[in-house]
Amino acid sequence: MKFINPYVFAVATLLMVSCSSKKETLSLKDAYKNDFYIGTALSADQIQEKNTKEDSLIKKEFNAITAENIMKSMFVHPQKDKYDFTLADKFVAYGEKNKMFIHGHTLIWHSQLAPWMEKIKDSTEMKAFMQDHITTIVSKYKGRIGSWDVVNEALNDDGTLRKSVFLNTLGEQYLVDAFKLAAKADPKVDLYYNDYNIEEPAKRAGAIALIKKIKAAGGKVDGVGIQGHWRLASPSIEEIEKSILEYSALGIKVAFTELDITVLPNPWDLKGADVNQKFEGNDKMNPYPKALPDSIQNKLAERYASIFKLFLKHKDKISRVTFWGVHDGQSWLNDWPIKGRTNYPLPFDAQLKHKKAYDSILQLKEKKE
């Protein structure tokens, strides 16, 4: 029988416990703390801390937050002469309490408008609305919110300007006005243009031209938000990298603001996040109603690893990476573009357990250490 030195055995045991403990306590925000913020989008229930397990996970893993819905126009400004800041106040207080970076989403967007806003036909009335809306909201949270999506999704996929109530009443000038108003209300806050598919060549060219025009007209643009509603095989890492480099060359920050990766079939090869496009489904469109097969789990993990490897390569240009939702069960992709599907786009599953995708993101940092 081989003699085991009790001292050596004790030290080895302590080291094993220490390593195991370190792995259990390591989080995304800690692993990437010297690179960029790791954020998530919070639902109304999460802002109100209704689920203690979710709340613990949010506080452990993330150091930046975006409101998934409650700061959009229809909620925060439901009537012309009435604002409702109840949940927005709780959202900002939540971020402050937990020492998180707070991002405001969103000031000017064609979707999720209050009905009265959609009825504005007159340019003078629209100017008055924008001045009141942007000034009131940005001023209220001056010095407390770190960055704003000033204009959201103003482009078509071909890079042309989207027809909206803002464009119809004010023309292109509304874009410049929005950024000027936000900067005046809080000169120190970072101001972003946010959109989906702007890593694709045509729309990227449109976004670059748009940002240049706003800046040339005296608007303050500090960053671009690439939403990152992506798929397992596209867009290519090469196109994402080109986007980081080309936007950064404008002298602005690059954020990935709504990251998730669908694992489900895409009807008609639909891309992006136009919430107005919906499709009737069938079993072929919902192939994993109960669980995700290991083969797809592995593909998702590999995809996240390749994306975060690129992010680390360009960490000097990236300000924040935010997942669009805390866990799979919360994801908007369960209902878009086909309602009632089961999607698995995030690093945490519906039971709040981390997936292989989570491990693959963490392992990139562990290898370096």
PDB file of N, CA and C in Angstrom, residues 196-241:
ATOM      1  N   TYR A 196     -30.765  47.154 -36.500  1.00  0.00           N
ATOM      2  CA  TYR A 196     -30.458  45.750 -36.807  1.00  0.00           C
ATOM      3  C   TYR A 196     -29.965  45.639 -38.250  1.00  0.00           C
ATOM      4  N   ASN A 197     -29.240  44.562 -38.532  1.00  0.00           N
ATOM      5  CA  ASN A 197     -28.688  44.279 -39.870  1.00  0.00           C
ATOM      6  C   ASN A 197     -27.672  45.320 -40.348  1.00  0.00           C
ATOM      7  N   ILE A 198     -27.212  46.201 -39.481  1.00  0.00           N
ATOM      8  CA  ILE A 198     -26.257  47.220 -39.943  1.00  0.00           C
ATOM      9  C   ILE A 198     -24.814  46.689 -39.988  1.00  0.00           C
ATOM     10  N   GLU A 199     -24.706  45.365 -39.861  1.00  0.00           N
ATOM     11  CA  GLU A 199     -23.429  44.730 -40.173  1.00  0.00           C
ATOM     12  C   GLU A 199     -23.452  44.194 -41.608  1.00  0.00           C
ATOM     13  N   GLU A 200     -24.621  44.231 -42.261  1.00  0.00           N
ATOM     14  CA  GLU A 200     -24.743  43.820 -43.665  1.00  0.00           C
ATOM     15  C   GLU A 200     -24.293  44.985 -44.558  1.00  0.00           C
ATOM     16  N   PRO A 201     -23.584  44.709 -45.660  1.00  0.00           N
ATOM     17  CA  PRO A 201     -22.941  45.777 -46.444  1.00  0.00           C
ATOM     18  C   PRO A 201     -23.839  46.957 -46.837  1.00  0.00           C
ATOM     19  N   ALA A 202     -25.004  46.711 -47.412  1.00  0.00           N
ATOM     20  CA  ALA A 202     -25.843  47.821 -47.902  1.00  0.00           C
ATOM     21  C   ALA A 202     -26.362  48.685 -46.753  1.00  0.00           C
ATOM     22  N   LYS A 203     -26.847  48.024 -45.721  1.00  0.00           N
ATOM     23  CA  LYS A 203     -27.393  48.792 -44.598  1.00  0.00           C
ATOM     24  C   LYS A 203     -26.270  49.461 -43.803  1.00  0.00           C
ATOM     25  N   ARG A 204     -25.119  48.805 -43.734  1.00  0.00           N
ATOM     26  CA  ARG A 204     -23.963  49.409 -43.061  1.00  0.00           C
ATOM     27  C   ARG A 204     -23.557  50.706 -43.769  1.00  0.00           C
ATOM     28  N   ALA A 205     -23.529  50.678 -45.092  1.00  0.00           N
ATOM     29  CA  ALA A 205     -23.182  51.888 -45.858  1.00  0.00           C
ATOM     30  C   ALA A 205     -24.192  52.995 -45.568  1.00  0.00           C
ATOM     31  N   GLY A 206     -25.475  52.623 -45.475  1.00  0.00           N
ATOM     32  CA  GLY A 206     -26.515  53.600 -45.162  1.00  0.00           C
ATOM     33  C   GLY A 206     -26.345  54.184 -43.772  1.00  0.00           C
ATOM     34  N   ALA A 207     -26.000  53.328 -42.804  1.00  0.00           N
ATOM     35  CA  ALA A 207     -25.814  53.793 -41.420  1.00  0.00           C
ATOM     36  C   ALA A 207     -24.604  54.717 -41.307  1.00  0.00           C
ATOM     37  N   ILE A 208     -23.532  54.378 -42.011  1.00  0.00           N
ATOM     38  CA  ILE A 208     -22.334  55.226 -41.988  1.00  0.00           C
ATOM     39  C   ILE A 208     -22.652  56.595 -42.588  1.00  0.00           C
ATOM     40  N   ALA A 209     -23.353  56.595 -43.707  1.00  0.00           N
ATOM     41  CA  ALA A 209     -23.734  57.864 -44.346  1.00  0.00           C
ATOM     42  C   ALA A 209     -24.635  58.681 -43.422  1.00  0.00           C
ATOM     43  N   LEU A 210     -25.546  58.001 -42.763  1.00  0.00           N
ATOM     44  CA  LEU A 210     -26.480  58.666 -41.843  1.00  0.00           C
ATOM     45  C   LEU A 210     -25.737  59.330 -40.678  1.00  0.00           C
ATOM     46  N   ILE A 211     -24.837  58.585 -40.058  1.00  0.00           N
ATOM     47  CA  ILE A 211     -24.073  59.117 -38.916  1.00  0.00           C
ATOM     48  C   ILE A 211     -23.210  60.299 -39.354  1.00  0.00           C
ATOM     49  N   LYS A 212     -22.587  60.175 -40.532  1.00  0.00           N
ATOM     50  CA  LYS A 212     -21.766  61.281 -41.053  1.00  0.00           C
ATOM     51  C   LYS A 212     -22.614  62.536 -41.257  1.00  0.00           C
ATOM     52  N   LYS A 213     -23.816  62.377 -41.820  1.00  0.00           N
ATOM     53  CA  LYS A 213     -24.711  63.515 -42.066  1.00  0.00           C
ATOM     54  C   LYS A 213     -25.115  64.195 -40.764  1.00  0.00           C
ATOM     55  N   ILE A 214     -25.470  63.387 -39.769  1.00  0.00           N
ATOM     56  CA  ILE A 214     -25.890  63.949 -38.475  1.00  0.00           C
ATOM     57  C   ILE A 214     -24.753  64.744 -37.850  1.00  0.00           C
ATOM     58  N   LYS A 215     -23.550  64.156 -37.883  1.00  0.00           N
ATOM     59  CA  LYS A 215     -22.394  64.839 -37.297  1.00  0.00           C
ATOM     60  C   LYS A 215     -22.037  66.114 -38.073  1.00  0.00           C
ATOM     61  N   ALA A 216     -22.131  66.042 -39.401  1.00  0.00           N
ATOM     62  CA  ALA A 216     -21.807  67.208 -40.231  1.00  0.00           C
ATOM     63  C   ALA A 216     -22.777  68.359 -39.973  1.00  0.00           C
ATOM     64  N   ALA A 217     -24.017  68.008 -39.594  1.00  0.00           N
ATOM     65  CA  ALA A 217     -25.040  69.029 -39.329  1.00  0.00           C
ATOM     66  C   ALA A 217     -25.013  69.506 -37.875  1.00  0.00           C
ATOM     67  N   GLY A 218     -24.030  69.055 -37.110  1.00  0.00           N
ATOM     68  CA  GLY A 218     -23.885  69.533 -35.734  1.00  0.00           C
ATOM     69  C   GLY A 218     -24.499  68.647 -34.673  1.00  0.00           C
ATOM     70  N   GLY A 219     -24.964  67.452 -35.080  1.00  0.00           N
ATOM     71  CA  GLY A 219     -25.502  66.499 -34.105  1.00  0.00           C
ATOM     72  C   GLY A 219     -24.385  65.746 -33.418  1.00  0.00           C
ATOM     73  N   LYS A 220     -24.590  65.395 -32.172  1.00  0.00           N
ATOM     74  CA  LYS A 220     -23.578  64.663 -31.391  1.00  0.00           C
ATOM     75  C   LYS A 220     -23.915  63.168 -31.419  1.00  0.00           C
ATOM     76  N   VAL A 221     -23.064  62.391 -32.070  1.00  0.00           N
ATOM     77  CA  VAL A 221     -23.232  60.933 -32.103  1.00  0.00           C
ATOM     78  C   VAL A 221     -21.979  60.318 -31.485  1.00  0.00           C
ATOM     79  N   ASP A 222     -22.151  59.635 -30.358  1.00  0.00           N
ATOM     80  CA  ASP A 222     -20.998  59.049 -29.655  1.00  0.00           C
ATOM     81  C   ASP A 222     -20.779  57.584 -29.994  1.00  0.00           C
ATOM     82  N   GLY A 223     -21.837  56.924 -30.485  1.00  0.00           N
ATOM     83  CA  GLY A 223     -21.687  55.498 -30.733  1.00  0.00           C
ATOM     84  C   GLY A 223     -22.767  54.940 -31.639  1.00  0.00           C
ATOM     85  N   VAL A 224     -22.508  53.728 -32.109  1.00  0.00           N
ATOM     86  CA  VAL A 224     -23.482  52.991 -32.907  1.00  0.00           C
ATOM     87  C   VAL A 224     -23.813  51.705 -32.172  1.00  0.00           C
ATOM     88  N   GLY A 225     -25.093  51.362 -32.145  1.00  0.00           N
ATOM     89  CA  GLY A 225     -25.530  50.110 -31.535  1.00  0.00           C
ATOM     90  C   GLY A 225     -25.904  49.116 -32.614  1.00  0.00           C
ATOM     91  N   ILE A 226     -25.093  48.065 -32.745  1.00  0.00           N
ATOM     92  CA  ILE A 226     -25.403  46.969 -33.680  1.00  0.00           C
ATOM     93  C   ILE A 226     -26.208  45.949 -32.880  1.00  0.00           C
ATOM     94  N   GLN A 227     -27.453  45.732 -33.258  1.00  0.00           N
ATOM     95  CA  GLN A 227     -28.320  44.923 -32.400  1.00  0.00           C
ATOM     96  C   GLN A 227     -27.829  43.484 -32.233  1.00  0.00           C
ATOM     97  N   GLY A 228     -27.407  42.839 -33.309  1.00  0.00           N
ATOM     98  CA  GLY A 228     -26.887  41.469 -33.172  1.00  0.00           C
ATOM     99  C   GLY A 228     -27.963  40.418 -32.999  1.00  0.00           C
ATOM    100  N   HIS A 229     -29.092  40.563 -33.705  1.00  0.00           N
ATOM    101  CA  HIS A 229     -30.084  39.482 -33.772  1.00  0.00           C
ATOM    102  C   HIS A 229     -29.627  38.555 -34.901  1.00  0.00           C
ATOM    103  N   TRP A 230     -28.806  37.579 -34.527  1.00  0.00           N
ATOM    104  CA  TRP A 230     -28.084  36.804 -35.533  1.00  0.00           C
ATOM    105  C   TRP A 230     -28.530  35.348 -35.581  1.00  0.00           C
ATOM    106  N   ARG A 231     -27.871  34.592 -36.494  1.00  0.00           N
ATOM    107  CA  ARG A 231     -28.193  33.192 -36.724  1.00  0.00           C
ATOM    108  C   ARG A 231     -26.933  32.330 -36.547  1.00  0.00           C
ATOM    109  N   LEU A 232     -27.102  31.025 -36.566  1.00  0.00           N
ATOM    110  CA  LEU A 232     -25.963  30.137 -36.304  1.00  0.00           C
ATOM    111  C   LEU A 232     -24.861  30.263 -37.359  1.00  0.00           C
ATOM    112  N   ALA A 233     -25.236  30.568 -38.587  1.00  0.00           N
ATOM    113  CA  ALA A 233     -24.234  30.605 -39.654  1.00  0.00           C
ATOM    114  C   ALA A 233     -24.033  31.991 -40.271  1.00  0.00           C
ATOM    115  N   SER A 234     -24.844  32.933 -39.909  1.00  0.00           N
ATOM    116  CA  SER A 234     -24.707  34.269 -40.499  1.00  0.00           C
ATOM    117  C   SER A 234     -25.169  35.334 -39.503  1.00  0.00           C
ATOM    118  N   PRO A 235     -24.677  36.573 -39.664  1.00  0.00           N
ATOM    119  CA  PRO A 235     -23.709  37.020 -40.657  1.00  0.00           C
ATOM    120  C   PRO A 235     -22.321  36.450 -40.383  1.00  0.00           C
ATOM    121  N   SER A 236     -21.441  36.565 -41.351  1.00  0.00           N
ATOM    122  CA  SER A 236     -20.095  36.016 -41.188  1.00  0.00           C
ATOM    123  C   SER A 236     -19.291  36.860 -40.196  1.00  0.00           C
ATOM    124  N   ILE A 237     -18.345  36.210 -39.578  1.00  0.00           N
ATOM    125  CA  ILE A 237     -17.432  36.922 -38.662  1.00  0.00           C
ATOM    126  C   ILE A 237     -16.711  38.041 -39.422  1.00  0.00           C
ATOM    127  N   GLU A 238     -16.427  37.800 -40.700  1.00  0.00           N
ATOM    128  CA  GLU A 238     -15.729  38.800 -41.513  1.00  0.00           C
ATOM    129  C   GLU A 238     -16.556  40.081 -41.654  1.00  0.00           C
ATOM    130  N   GLU A 239     -17.878  39.929 -41.878  1.00  0.00           N
ATOM    131  CA  GLU A 239     -18.732  41.111 -42.026  1.00  0.00           C
ATOM    132  C   GLU A 239     -18.897  41.849 -40.687  1.00  0.00           C
ATOM    133  N   ILE A 240     -18.979  41.087 -39.615  1.00  0.00           N
ATOM    134  CA  ILE A 240     -19.076  41.722 -38.292  1.00  0.00           C
ATOM    135  C   ILE A 240     -17.790  42.511 -38.010  1.00  0.00           C
ATOM    136  N   GLU A 241     -16.651  41.914 -38.356  1.00  0.00           N
ATOM    137  CA  GLU A 241     -15.378  42.602 -38.125  1.00  0.00           C
ATOM    138  C   GLU A 241     -15.259  43.865 -38.978  1.00  0.00           C
TER     139      GLU A 241
END
